[in-house]
Short mmCIF file of C-alpha atoms in Angstrom, two decimals:
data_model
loop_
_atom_site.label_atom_id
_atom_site.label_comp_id
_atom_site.label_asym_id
_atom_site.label_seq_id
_atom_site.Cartn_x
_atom_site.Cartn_y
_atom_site.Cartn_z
CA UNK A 1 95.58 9.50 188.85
CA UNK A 2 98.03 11.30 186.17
CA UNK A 3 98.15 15.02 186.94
CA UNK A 4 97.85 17.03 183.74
CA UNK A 5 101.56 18.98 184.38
CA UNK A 6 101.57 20.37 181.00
CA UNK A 7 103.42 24.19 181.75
CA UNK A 8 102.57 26.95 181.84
CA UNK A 9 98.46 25.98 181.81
CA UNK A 10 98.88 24.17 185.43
CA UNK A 11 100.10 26.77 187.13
CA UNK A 12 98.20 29.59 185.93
CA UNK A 13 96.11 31.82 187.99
CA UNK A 14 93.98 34.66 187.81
CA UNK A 15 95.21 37.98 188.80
CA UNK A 16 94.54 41.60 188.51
CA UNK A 17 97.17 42.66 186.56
CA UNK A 18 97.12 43.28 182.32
CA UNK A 19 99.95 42.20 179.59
CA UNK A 20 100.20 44.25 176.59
CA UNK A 21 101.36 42.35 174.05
CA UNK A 22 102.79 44.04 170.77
CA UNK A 23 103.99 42.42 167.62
CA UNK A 24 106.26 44.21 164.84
CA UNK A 25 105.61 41.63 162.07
CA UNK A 26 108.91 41.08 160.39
CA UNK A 27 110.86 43.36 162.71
CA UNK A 28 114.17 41.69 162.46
CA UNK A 29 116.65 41.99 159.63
CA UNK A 30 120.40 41.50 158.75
CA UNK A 31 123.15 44.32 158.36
CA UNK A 32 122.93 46.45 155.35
CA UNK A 33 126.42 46.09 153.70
CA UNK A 34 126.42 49.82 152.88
CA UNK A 35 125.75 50.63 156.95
CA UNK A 36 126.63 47.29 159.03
CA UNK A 37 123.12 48.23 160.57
CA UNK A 38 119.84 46.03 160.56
CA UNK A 39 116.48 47.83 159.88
CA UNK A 40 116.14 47.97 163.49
CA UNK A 41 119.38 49.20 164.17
CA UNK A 42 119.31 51.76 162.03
CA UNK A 43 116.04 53.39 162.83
CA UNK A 44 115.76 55.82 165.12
CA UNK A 45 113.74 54.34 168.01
CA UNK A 46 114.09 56.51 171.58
CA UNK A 47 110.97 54.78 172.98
CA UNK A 48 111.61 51.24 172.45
CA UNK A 49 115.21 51.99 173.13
CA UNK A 50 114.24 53.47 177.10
CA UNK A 51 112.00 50.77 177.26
CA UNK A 52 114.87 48.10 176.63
CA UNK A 53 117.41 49.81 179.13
CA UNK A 54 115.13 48.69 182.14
CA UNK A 55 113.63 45.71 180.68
CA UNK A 56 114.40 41.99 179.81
CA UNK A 57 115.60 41.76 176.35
CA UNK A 58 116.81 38.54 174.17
CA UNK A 59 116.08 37.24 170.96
CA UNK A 60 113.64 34.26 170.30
CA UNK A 61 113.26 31.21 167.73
CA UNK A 62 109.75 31.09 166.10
CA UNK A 63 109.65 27.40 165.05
CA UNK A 64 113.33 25.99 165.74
CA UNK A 65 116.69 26.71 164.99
CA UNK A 66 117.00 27.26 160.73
CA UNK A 67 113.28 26.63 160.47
CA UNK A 68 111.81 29.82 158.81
CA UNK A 69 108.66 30.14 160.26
CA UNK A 70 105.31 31.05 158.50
CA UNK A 71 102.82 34.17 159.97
CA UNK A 72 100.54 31.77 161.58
CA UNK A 73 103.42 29.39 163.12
CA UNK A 74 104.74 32.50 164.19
CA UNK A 75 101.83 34.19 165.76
CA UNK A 76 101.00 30.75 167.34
CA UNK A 77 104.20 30.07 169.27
CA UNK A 78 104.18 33.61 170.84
CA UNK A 79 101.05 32.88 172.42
CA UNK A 80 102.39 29.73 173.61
CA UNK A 81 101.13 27.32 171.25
CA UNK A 82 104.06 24.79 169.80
CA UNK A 83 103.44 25.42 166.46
CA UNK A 84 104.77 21.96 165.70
CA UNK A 85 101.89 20.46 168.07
CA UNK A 86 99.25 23.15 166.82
CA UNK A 87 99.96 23.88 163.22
CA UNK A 88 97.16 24.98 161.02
CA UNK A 89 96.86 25.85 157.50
CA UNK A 90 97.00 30.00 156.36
CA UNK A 91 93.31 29.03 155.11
CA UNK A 92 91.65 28.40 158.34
CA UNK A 93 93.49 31.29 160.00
CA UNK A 94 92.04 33.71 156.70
CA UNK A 95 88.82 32.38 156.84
CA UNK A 96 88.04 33.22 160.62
CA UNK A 97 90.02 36.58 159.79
CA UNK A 98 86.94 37.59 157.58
CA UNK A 99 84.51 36.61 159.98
CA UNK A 100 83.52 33.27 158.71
CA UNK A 101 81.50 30.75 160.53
CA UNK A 102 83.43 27.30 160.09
CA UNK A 103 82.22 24.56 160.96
CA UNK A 104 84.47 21.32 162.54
CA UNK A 105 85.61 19.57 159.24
CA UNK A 106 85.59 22.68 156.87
CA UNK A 107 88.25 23.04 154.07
CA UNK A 108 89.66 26.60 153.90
CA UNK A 109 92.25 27.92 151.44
CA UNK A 110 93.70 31.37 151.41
CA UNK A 111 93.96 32.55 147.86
CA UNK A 112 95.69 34.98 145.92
CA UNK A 113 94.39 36.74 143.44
CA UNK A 114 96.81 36.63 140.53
CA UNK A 115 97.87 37.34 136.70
CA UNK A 116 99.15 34.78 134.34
CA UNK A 117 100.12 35.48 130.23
CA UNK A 118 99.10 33.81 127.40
CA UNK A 119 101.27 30.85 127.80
CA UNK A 120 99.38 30.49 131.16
CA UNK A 121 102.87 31.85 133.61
CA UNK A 122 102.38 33.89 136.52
CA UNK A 123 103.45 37.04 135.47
CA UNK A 124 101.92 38.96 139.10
CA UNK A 125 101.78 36.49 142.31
CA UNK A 126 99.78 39.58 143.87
CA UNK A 127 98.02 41.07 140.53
CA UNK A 128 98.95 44.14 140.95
CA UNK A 129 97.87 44.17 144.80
CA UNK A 130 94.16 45.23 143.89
CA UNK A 131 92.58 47.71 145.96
CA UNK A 132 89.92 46.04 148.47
CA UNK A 133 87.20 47.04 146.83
CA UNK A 134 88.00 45.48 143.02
CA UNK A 135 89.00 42.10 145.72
CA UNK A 136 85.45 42.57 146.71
CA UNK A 137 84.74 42.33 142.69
CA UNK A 138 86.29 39.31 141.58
CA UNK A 139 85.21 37.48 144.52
CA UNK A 140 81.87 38.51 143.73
CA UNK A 141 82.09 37.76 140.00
CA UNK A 142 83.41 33.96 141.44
CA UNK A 143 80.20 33.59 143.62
CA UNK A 144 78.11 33.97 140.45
CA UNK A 145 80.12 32.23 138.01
CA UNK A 146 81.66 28.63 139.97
CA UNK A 147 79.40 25.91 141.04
CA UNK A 148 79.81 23.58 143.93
CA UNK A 149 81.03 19.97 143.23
CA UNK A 150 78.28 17.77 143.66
CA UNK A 151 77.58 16.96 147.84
CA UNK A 152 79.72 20.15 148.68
CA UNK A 153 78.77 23.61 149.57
CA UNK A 154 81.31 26.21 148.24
CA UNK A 155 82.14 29.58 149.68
CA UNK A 156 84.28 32.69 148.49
CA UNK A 157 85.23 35.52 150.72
CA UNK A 158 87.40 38.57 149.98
CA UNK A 159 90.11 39.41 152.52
CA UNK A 160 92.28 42.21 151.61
CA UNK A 161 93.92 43.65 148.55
CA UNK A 162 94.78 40.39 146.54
CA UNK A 163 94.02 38.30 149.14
CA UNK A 164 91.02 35.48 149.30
CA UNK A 165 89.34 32.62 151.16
CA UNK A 166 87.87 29.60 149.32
CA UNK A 167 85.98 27.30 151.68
CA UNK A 168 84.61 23.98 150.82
CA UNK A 169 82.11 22.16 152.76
CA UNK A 170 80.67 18.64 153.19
CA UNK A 171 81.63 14.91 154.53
CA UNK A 172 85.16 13.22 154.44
CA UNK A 173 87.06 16.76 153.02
CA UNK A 174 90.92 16.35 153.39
CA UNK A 175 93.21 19.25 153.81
CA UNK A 176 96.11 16.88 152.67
CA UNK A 177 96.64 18.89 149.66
CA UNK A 178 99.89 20.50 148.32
CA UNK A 179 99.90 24.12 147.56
CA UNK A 180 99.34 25.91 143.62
CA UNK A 181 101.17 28.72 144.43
CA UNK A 182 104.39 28.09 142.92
CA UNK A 183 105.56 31.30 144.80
CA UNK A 184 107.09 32.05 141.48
CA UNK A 185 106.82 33.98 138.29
CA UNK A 186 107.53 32.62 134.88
CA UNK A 187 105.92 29.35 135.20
CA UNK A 188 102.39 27.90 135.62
CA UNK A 189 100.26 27.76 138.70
CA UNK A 190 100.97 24.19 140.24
CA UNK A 191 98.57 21.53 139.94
CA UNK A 192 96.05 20.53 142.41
CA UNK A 193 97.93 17.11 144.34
CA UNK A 194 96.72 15.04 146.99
CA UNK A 195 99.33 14.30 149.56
CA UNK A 196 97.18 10.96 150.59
CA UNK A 197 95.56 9.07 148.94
CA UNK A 198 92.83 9.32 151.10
CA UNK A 199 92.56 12.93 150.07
CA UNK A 200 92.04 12.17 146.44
CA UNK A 201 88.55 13.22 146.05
CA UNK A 202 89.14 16.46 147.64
CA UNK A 203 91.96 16.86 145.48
CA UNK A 204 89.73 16.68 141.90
CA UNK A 205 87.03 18.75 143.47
CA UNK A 206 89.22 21.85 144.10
CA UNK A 207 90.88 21.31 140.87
CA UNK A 208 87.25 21.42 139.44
CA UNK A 209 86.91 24.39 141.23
CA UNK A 210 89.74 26.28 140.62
CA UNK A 211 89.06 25.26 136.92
CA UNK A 212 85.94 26.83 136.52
CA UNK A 213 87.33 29.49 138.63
CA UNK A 214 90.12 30.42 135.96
CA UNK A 215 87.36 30.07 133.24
CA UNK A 216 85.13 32.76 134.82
CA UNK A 217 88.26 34.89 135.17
CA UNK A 218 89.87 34.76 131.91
CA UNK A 219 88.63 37.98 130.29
CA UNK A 220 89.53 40.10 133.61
CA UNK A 221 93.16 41.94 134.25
CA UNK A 222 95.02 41.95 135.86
CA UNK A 223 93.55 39.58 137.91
CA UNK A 224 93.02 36.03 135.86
CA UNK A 225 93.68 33.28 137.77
CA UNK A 226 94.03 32.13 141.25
CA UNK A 227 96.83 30.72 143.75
CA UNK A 228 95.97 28.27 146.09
CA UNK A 229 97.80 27.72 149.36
CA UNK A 230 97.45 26.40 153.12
CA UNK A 231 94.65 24.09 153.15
CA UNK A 232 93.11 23.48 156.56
CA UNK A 233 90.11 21.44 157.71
CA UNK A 234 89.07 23.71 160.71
CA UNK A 235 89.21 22.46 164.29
CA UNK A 236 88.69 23.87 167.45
CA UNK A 237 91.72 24.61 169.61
CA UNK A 238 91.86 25.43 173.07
CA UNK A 239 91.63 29.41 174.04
CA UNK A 240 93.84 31.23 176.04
CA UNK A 241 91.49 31.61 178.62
CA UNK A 242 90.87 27.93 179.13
CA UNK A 243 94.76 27.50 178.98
CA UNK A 244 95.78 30.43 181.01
CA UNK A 245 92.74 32.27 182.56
CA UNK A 246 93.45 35.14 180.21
CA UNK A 247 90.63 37.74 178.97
CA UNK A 248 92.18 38.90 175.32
CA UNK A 249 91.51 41.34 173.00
CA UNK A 250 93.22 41.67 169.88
CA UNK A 251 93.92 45.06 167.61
CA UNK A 252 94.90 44.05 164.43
CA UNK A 253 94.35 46.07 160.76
CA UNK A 254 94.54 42.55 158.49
CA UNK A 255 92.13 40.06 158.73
CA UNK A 256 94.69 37.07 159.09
CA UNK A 257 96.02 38.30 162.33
CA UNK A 258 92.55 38.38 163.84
CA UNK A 259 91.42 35.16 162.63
CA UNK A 260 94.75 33.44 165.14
CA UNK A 261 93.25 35.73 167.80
CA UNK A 262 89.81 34.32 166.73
CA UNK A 263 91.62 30.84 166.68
CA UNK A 264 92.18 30.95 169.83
CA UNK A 265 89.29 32.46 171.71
CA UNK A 266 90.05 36.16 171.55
CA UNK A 267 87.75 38.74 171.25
CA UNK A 268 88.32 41.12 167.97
CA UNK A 269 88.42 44.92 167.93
CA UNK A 270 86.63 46.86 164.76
CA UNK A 271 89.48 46.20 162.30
CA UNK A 272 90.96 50.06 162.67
CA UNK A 273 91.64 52.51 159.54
CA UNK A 274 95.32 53.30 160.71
CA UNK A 275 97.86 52.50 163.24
CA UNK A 276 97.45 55.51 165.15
CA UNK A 277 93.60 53.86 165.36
CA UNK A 278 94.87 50.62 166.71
CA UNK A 279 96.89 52.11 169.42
CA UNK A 280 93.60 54.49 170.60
CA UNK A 281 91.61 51.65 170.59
CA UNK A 282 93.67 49.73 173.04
CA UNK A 283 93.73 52.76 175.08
CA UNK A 284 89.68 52.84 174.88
CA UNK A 285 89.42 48.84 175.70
CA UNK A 286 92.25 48.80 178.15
CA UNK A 287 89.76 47.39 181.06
CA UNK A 288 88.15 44.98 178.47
CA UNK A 289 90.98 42.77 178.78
CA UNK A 290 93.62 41.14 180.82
CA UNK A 291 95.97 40.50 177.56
CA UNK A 292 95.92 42.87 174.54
CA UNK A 293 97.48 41.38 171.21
CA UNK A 294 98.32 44.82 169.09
CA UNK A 295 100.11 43.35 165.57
CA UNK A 296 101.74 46.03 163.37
CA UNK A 297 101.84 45.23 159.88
CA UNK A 298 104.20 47.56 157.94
CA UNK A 299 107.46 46.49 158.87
CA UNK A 300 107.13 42.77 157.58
CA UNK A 301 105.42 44.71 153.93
CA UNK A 302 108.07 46.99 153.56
CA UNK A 303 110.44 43.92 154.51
CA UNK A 304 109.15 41.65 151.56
CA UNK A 305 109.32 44.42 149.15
CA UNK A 306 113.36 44.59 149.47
CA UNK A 307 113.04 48.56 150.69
CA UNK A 308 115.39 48.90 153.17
CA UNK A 309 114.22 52.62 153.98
CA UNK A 310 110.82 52.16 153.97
CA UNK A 311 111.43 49.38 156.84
CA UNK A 312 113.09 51.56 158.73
CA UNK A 313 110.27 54.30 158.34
CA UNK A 314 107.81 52.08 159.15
CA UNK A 315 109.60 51.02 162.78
CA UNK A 316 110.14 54.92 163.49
CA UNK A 317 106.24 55.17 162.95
CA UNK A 318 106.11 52.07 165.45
CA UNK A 319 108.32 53.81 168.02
CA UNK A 320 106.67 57.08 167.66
CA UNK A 321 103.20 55.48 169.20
CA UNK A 322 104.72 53.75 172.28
CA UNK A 323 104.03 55.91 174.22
CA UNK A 324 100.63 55.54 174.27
CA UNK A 325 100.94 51.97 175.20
CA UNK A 326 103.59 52.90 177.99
CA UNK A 327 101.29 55.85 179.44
CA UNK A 328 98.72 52.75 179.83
CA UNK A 329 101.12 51.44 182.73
CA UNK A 330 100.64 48.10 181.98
CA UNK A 331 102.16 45.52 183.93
CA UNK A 332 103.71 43.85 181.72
CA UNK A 333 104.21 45.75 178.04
CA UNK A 334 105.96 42.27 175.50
CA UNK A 335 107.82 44.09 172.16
CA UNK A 336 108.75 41.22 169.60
CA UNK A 337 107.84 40.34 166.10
CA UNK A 338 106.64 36.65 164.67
CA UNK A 339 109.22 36.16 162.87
CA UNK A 340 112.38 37.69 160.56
CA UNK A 341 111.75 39.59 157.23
CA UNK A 342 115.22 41.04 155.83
CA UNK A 343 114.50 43.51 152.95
CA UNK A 344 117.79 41.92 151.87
CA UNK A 345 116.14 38.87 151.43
CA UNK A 346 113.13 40.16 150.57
CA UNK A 347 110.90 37.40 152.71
CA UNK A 348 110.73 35.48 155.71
CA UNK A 349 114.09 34.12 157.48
CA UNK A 350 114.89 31.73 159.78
CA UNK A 351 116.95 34.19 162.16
CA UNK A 352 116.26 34.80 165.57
CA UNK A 353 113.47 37.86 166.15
CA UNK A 354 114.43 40.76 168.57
CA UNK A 355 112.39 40.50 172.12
CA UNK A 356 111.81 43.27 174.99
CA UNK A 357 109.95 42.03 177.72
CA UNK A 358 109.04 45.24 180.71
CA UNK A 359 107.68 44.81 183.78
CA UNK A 360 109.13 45.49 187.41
CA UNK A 361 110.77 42.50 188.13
CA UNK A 362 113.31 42.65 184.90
CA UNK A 363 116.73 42.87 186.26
CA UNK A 364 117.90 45.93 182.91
CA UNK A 365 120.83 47.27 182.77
CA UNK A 366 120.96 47.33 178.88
CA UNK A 367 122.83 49.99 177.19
CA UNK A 368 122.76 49.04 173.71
CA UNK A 369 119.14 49.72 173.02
CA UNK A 370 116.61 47.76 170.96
CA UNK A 371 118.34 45.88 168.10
CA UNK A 372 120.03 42.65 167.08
CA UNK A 373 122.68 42.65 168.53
CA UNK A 374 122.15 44.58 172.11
CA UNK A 375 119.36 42.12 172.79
CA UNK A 376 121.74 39.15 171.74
CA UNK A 377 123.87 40.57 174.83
CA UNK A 378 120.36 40.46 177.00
CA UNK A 379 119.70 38.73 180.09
CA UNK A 380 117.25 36.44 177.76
CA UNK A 381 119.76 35.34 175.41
CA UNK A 382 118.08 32.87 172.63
CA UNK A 383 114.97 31.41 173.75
CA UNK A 384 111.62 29.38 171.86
CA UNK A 385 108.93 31.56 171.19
CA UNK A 386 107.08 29.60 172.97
CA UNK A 387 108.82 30.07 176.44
CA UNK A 388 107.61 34.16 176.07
CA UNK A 389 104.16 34.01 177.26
CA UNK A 390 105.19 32.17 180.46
CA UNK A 391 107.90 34.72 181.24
CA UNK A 392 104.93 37.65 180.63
CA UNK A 393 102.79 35.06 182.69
CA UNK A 394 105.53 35.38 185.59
CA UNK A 395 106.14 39.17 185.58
CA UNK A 396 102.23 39.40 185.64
CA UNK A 397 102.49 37.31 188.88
CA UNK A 398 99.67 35.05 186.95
CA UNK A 399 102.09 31.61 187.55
CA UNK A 400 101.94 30.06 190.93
CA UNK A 401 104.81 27.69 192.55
CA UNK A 402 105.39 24.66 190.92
CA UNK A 403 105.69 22.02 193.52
CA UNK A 404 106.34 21.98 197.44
#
């Protein structure tokens, strides 16, 4: 008989011992031509900085090399899932971040809530970023105005500011659609295409949708109109503790980040009001779990909005709460982000995200600190993203001896 010797899952075992597992969404960035100095370079971190001196520190590639990796791609691969085995659509990973109860074969879509001129042009990709509660309105304005196609049931959920979740439900529903976000401004929202033909009838019933959707919309502003993106039919994936034995609780203040934890079969703290919040209640649940996932927004926001000192504020705030986590004595504490958001660039990039991996059995000796370039110099060097939950599997002492 063939022996299932897919790695880590084969070797894991159950231990005693508890990986804390903190993500700095967007943390890594390129030099500032004014300072030579990434975001993370230049802010002042002492904590993460004596953490690095002792620990194992590298740099790791979300997706693969010049691939810039998505939030969910990225959150995926650190927790060991090849995002290019397990890929799934923003939608599904929004739609369990609000709570929702999919079903196998349900069509999710994360929307954003939007503004478009006269002419029809997106004007706003984000409207304005709404507060949560006039996201709450529109959404609630939708579920009164937009009928389900015929043989479909249709759902709308707000998730945060000018974000949304569309979710279609009913037999033979194909998530082979292409996005209507142009992830522009100046021209129209993008059509509604099927990328089979086998998804055709999907295809014309979300474009009825978002029809009636715009209809109901147009005497409201800023928000008029709606971008569609990341269409997923929901599936069940294995959890970490079927793959690795893990108990895992995950802290997280937007709703996309818990719906991957959700994803895959952690449980989900009360969303908390702050960061300071998040970092208590891992300190409260500490014995809930054997892995925490804490995700830290800020940096990645600050990041997309090109404000190079408001990225580095938001990793001091970062630094100034570790430690908290350290007090916790975890055995093994992981420091990494999902992926690379230069304010320069003002979005995601494709460049290799700083890693800091403490525990006992790191060999240290690194003087530079936590930044680009001193964890380039790390024992770690460039590795996948999927190759980190392994190593935090090993300095937990959950991986037994592969072969005689």
């Amino acid at each position: 008989m063939a022996m299932d010797t897919r790695l880590p899952d084969a070797v894991a075992r159950s231990a005693g011992t508890r990986i804390v597992f903190v993500v700095i969404d967007g943390v890594g960035g390129l030099p500032d031509p004014s300072t030579g100095l990434t975001e993370l370079e230049a802010a002042r971190t002492p904590n993460l900085d004596a953490l690095a001196a002792d620990a194992a520190v590298g740099l790791h590639r979300p997706v693969a090399a010049g691939i810039t990796p998505g939030s969910g791609p990225g959150h995926l691969a650190l927790f060991g899932y090849d995002p290019r085995e397990w890929l799934i659509g923003r939608g599904v990973l929004s739609a369990l971040g609000v709570g929702f109860p999919l079903r196998p074969g349900d069509l999710a879509a994360r929307l954003n809530l939007a503004t478009v001129d006269a002419a029809g042009n997106v004007t706003d990709r984000r409207a304005g970023r709404p507060s949560d509660a006039e996201g709450r309105r529109i959404v609630g304005l939708l579920e009164g105005a937009v009928e389900a196609p015929d043989g479909l049931e249709l759902f709308w959920r707000a998730e945060k500011e000018h974000r949304a979740v569309m979710i279609l439900r009913g037999e033979g529903l194909s998530d082979a659609l292409d996005d209507t976000d142009p992830q522009a401004t100046g021209v129209p929202p993008l059509p509604v295409q099927a990328l089979d033909p086998a998804a055709e009838a999907t295809a014309e019933a979300v474009a009825r949708v978002l029809s009636d959707a715009h209809a109901a919309l147009r005497g409201e502003s800023p928000a008029n109109a709606l971008l569609a993106r990341g269409f997923a039919c929901f599936e069940r994936y294995p959890s970490m503790r079927e793959r690795f034995g893990l108990s895992c609780l995950a802290t997280a203040r937007y709703p996309m980040y818990q719906g991957v934890a959700r994803l895959l079969g952690m449980d989900v703290a009360d969303t908390p009001a702050s960061e300071e919040e998040a970092v208590r209640t891992v300190a409260a649940r500490y014995a809930d779990a054997d892995f925490h996932f804490l995700h830290f927004k800020y940096p990645d926001s600050r990041g997309e909005d090109g404000d190079v000192a408001a990225k580095v504020a938001a990793i001091e705030a970062v630094d100034a709460l570790m430690p908290v986590l350290v007090g916790l004595e975890p055995d093994v504490l992981v420091v990494t982000g999902d992926h690379s958001t230069p304010a320069r660039m003002r979005t995601h990039s494709w460049h290799p995200v700083p890693l800091l991996i403490a525990s006992p059995w790191c060999r240290g000796g690194n003087a530079g600190g936590f930044g680009e370039r001193a964890c380039l110099a790390g024992e770690l060097g460039i590795i996948a993203a999927t190759d980190i939950l392994p190593l935090a599997l090993a300095h937990a002492g959950r991986l037994e001896k592969y072969g005689a």
